[in-house]
Short mmCIF file of C-alpha atoms in Angstrom, two decimals:
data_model
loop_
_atom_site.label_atom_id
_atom_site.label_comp_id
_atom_site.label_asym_id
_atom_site.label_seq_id
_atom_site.Cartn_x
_atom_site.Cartn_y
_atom_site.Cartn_z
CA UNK E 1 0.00 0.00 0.00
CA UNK E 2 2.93 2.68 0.73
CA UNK E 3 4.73 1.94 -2.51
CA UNK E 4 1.97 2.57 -4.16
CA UNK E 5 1.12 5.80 -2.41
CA UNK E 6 4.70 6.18 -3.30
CA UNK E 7 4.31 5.63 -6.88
CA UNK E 8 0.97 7.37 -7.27
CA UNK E 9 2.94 10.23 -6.08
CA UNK E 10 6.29 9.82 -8.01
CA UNK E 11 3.66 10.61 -10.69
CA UNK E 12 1.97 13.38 -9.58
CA UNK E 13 5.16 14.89 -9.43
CA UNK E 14 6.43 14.62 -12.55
CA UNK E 15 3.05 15.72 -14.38
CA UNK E 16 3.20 18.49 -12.59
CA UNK E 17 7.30 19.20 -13.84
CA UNK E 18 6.09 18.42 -16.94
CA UNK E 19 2.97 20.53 -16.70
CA UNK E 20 5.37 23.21 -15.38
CA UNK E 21 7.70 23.65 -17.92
CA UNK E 22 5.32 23.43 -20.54
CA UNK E 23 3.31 26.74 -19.05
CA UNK E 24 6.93 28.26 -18.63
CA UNK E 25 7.51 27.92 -22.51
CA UNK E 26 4.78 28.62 -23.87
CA UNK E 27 4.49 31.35 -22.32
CA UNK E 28 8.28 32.37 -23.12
CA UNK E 29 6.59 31.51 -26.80
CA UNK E 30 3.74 33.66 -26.75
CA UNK E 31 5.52 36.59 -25.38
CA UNK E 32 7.58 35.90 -28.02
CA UNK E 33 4.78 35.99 -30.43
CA UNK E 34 3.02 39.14 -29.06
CA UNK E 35 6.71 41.37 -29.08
CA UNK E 36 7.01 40.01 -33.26
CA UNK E 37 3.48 41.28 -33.79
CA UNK E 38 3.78 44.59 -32.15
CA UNK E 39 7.01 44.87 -34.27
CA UNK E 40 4.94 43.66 -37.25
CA UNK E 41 2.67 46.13 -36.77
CA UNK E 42 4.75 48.86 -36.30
CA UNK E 43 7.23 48.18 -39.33
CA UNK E 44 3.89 48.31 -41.12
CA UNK E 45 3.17 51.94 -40.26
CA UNK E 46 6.35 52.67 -40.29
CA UNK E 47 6.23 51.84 -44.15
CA UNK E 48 3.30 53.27 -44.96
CA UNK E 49 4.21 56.33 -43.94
CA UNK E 50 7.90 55.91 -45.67
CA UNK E 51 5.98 55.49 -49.23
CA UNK E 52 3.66 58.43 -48.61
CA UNK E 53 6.29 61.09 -47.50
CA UNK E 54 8.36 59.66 -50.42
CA UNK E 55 5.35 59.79 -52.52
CA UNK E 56 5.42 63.38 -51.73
CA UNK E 57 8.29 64.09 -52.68
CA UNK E 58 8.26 62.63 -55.82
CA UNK E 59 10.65 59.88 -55.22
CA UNK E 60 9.56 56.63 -54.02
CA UNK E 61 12.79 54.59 -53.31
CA UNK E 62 11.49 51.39 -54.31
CA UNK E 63 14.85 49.34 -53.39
CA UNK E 64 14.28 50.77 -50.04
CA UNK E 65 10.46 49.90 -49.63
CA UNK E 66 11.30 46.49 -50.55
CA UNK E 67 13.80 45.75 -48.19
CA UNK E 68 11.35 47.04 -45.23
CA UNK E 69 9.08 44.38 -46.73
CA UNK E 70 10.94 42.24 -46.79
CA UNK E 71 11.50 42.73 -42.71
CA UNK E 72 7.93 42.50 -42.31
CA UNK E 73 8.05 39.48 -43.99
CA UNK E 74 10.91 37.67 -41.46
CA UNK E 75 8.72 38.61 -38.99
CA UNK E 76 5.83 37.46 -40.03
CA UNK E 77 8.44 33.58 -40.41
CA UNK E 78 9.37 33.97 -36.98
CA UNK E 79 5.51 34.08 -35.53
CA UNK E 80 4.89 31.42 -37.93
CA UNK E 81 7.73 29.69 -36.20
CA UNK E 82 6.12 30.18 -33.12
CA UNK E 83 3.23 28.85 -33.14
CA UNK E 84 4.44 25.85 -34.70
CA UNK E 85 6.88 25.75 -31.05
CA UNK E 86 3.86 26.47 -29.37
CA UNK E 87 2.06 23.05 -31.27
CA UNK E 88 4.97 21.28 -30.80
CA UNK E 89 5.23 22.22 -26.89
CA UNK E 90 1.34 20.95 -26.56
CA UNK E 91 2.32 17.67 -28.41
CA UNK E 92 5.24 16.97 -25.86
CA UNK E 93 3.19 17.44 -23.25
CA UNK E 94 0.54 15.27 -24.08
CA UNK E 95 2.78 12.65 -24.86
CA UNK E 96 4.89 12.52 -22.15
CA UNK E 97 1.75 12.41 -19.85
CA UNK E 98 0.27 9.94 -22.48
CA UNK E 99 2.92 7.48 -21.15
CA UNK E 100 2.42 8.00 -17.94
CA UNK E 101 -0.72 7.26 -18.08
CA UNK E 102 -0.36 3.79 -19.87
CA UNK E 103 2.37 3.83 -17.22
CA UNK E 104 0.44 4.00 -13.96
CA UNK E 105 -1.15 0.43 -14.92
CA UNK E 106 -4.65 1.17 -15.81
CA UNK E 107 -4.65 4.01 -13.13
CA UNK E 108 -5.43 6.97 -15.29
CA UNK E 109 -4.03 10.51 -13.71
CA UNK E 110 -5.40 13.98 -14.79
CA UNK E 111 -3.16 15.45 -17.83
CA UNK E 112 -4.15 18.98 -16.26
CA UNK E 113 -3.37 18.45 -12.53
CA UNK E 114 -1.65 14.85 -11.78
CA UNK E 115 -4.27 13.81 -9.93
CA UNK E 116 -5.54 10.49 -10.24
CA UNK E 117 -8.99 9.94 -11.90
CA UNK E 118 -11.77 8.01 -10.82
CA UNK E 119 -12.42 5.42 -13.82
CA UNK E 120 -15.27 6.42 -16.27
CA UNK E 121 -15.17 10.24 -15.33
CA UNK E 122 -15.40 12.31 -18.23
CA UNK E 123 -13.29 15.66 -15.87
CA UNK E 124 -10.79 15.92 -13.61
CA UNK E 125 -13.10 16.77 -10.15
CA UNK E 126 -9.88 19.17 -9.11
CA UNK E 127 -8.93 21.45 -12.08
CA UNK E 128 -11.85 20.59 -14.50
CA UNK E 129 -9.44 19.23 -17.34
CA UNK E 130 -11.90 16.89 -19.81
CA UNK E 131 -10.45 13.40 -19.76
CA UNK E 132 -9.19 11.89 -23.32
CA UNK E 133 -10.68 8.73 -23.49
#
């Protein structure tokens, strides 16, 4: 009975290290993601009104236009990149906990929390996670 109190808890413990560093990056991701936007967005205005003061003036530097676009256009590949960590991040996650779920011999333990689950339940009854079944 105490090793597997023991072992129920070993568990816990690493779901919740795993559930930890998942939230720590993505989080480092979506920051990430949010700072490439802003910049997005404001090499965007920052363009538009490049072309329309050298509109003005008569001479639109087209070389130089471009290679703002082409800026833009990195940024727009590295929040593309991003979200593609952030996928990535979710897919580690579940499969790590995946095993140790098929781990914990037919003991099934809450993917949001650790906890383990009452068979049948459909959610976890401490964090509310719905259980894959």
């Amino acid at each position: 009975m105490l090793e597997f109190l023991k072992d129920t808890l070993d568990k816990s413990v690493a779901a919740v290290s795993v559930k930890s560093e998942s939230i720590v990056e993505s989080s480092r991701a979506r920051t990430a993601m949010t700072t490439a936007q802003k910049n997005i967005d404001a090499a965007i205005n920052a363009l538009g009104v490049q072309f329309y003061n050298s509109w003005l003036s008569g001479a639109v530097d087209m070389p130089a236009l471009e290679a703002e676009c082409e800026k833009i256009k990195e940024l727009h590949v590295e929040v593309t990149n991003l979200k593609a960590r952030l996928e990535q991040i979710k897919q580690e996650e579940s499969q790590i906990l995946g095993v140790q779920q098929k781990k914990a011999e037919g003991a099934a333990f809450c993917t949001g929390c650790g906890k383990k689950l009452e068979p049948g339940v459909r959610f976890c009854d401490s964090c509310g996670t719905a259980v894959k079944g």
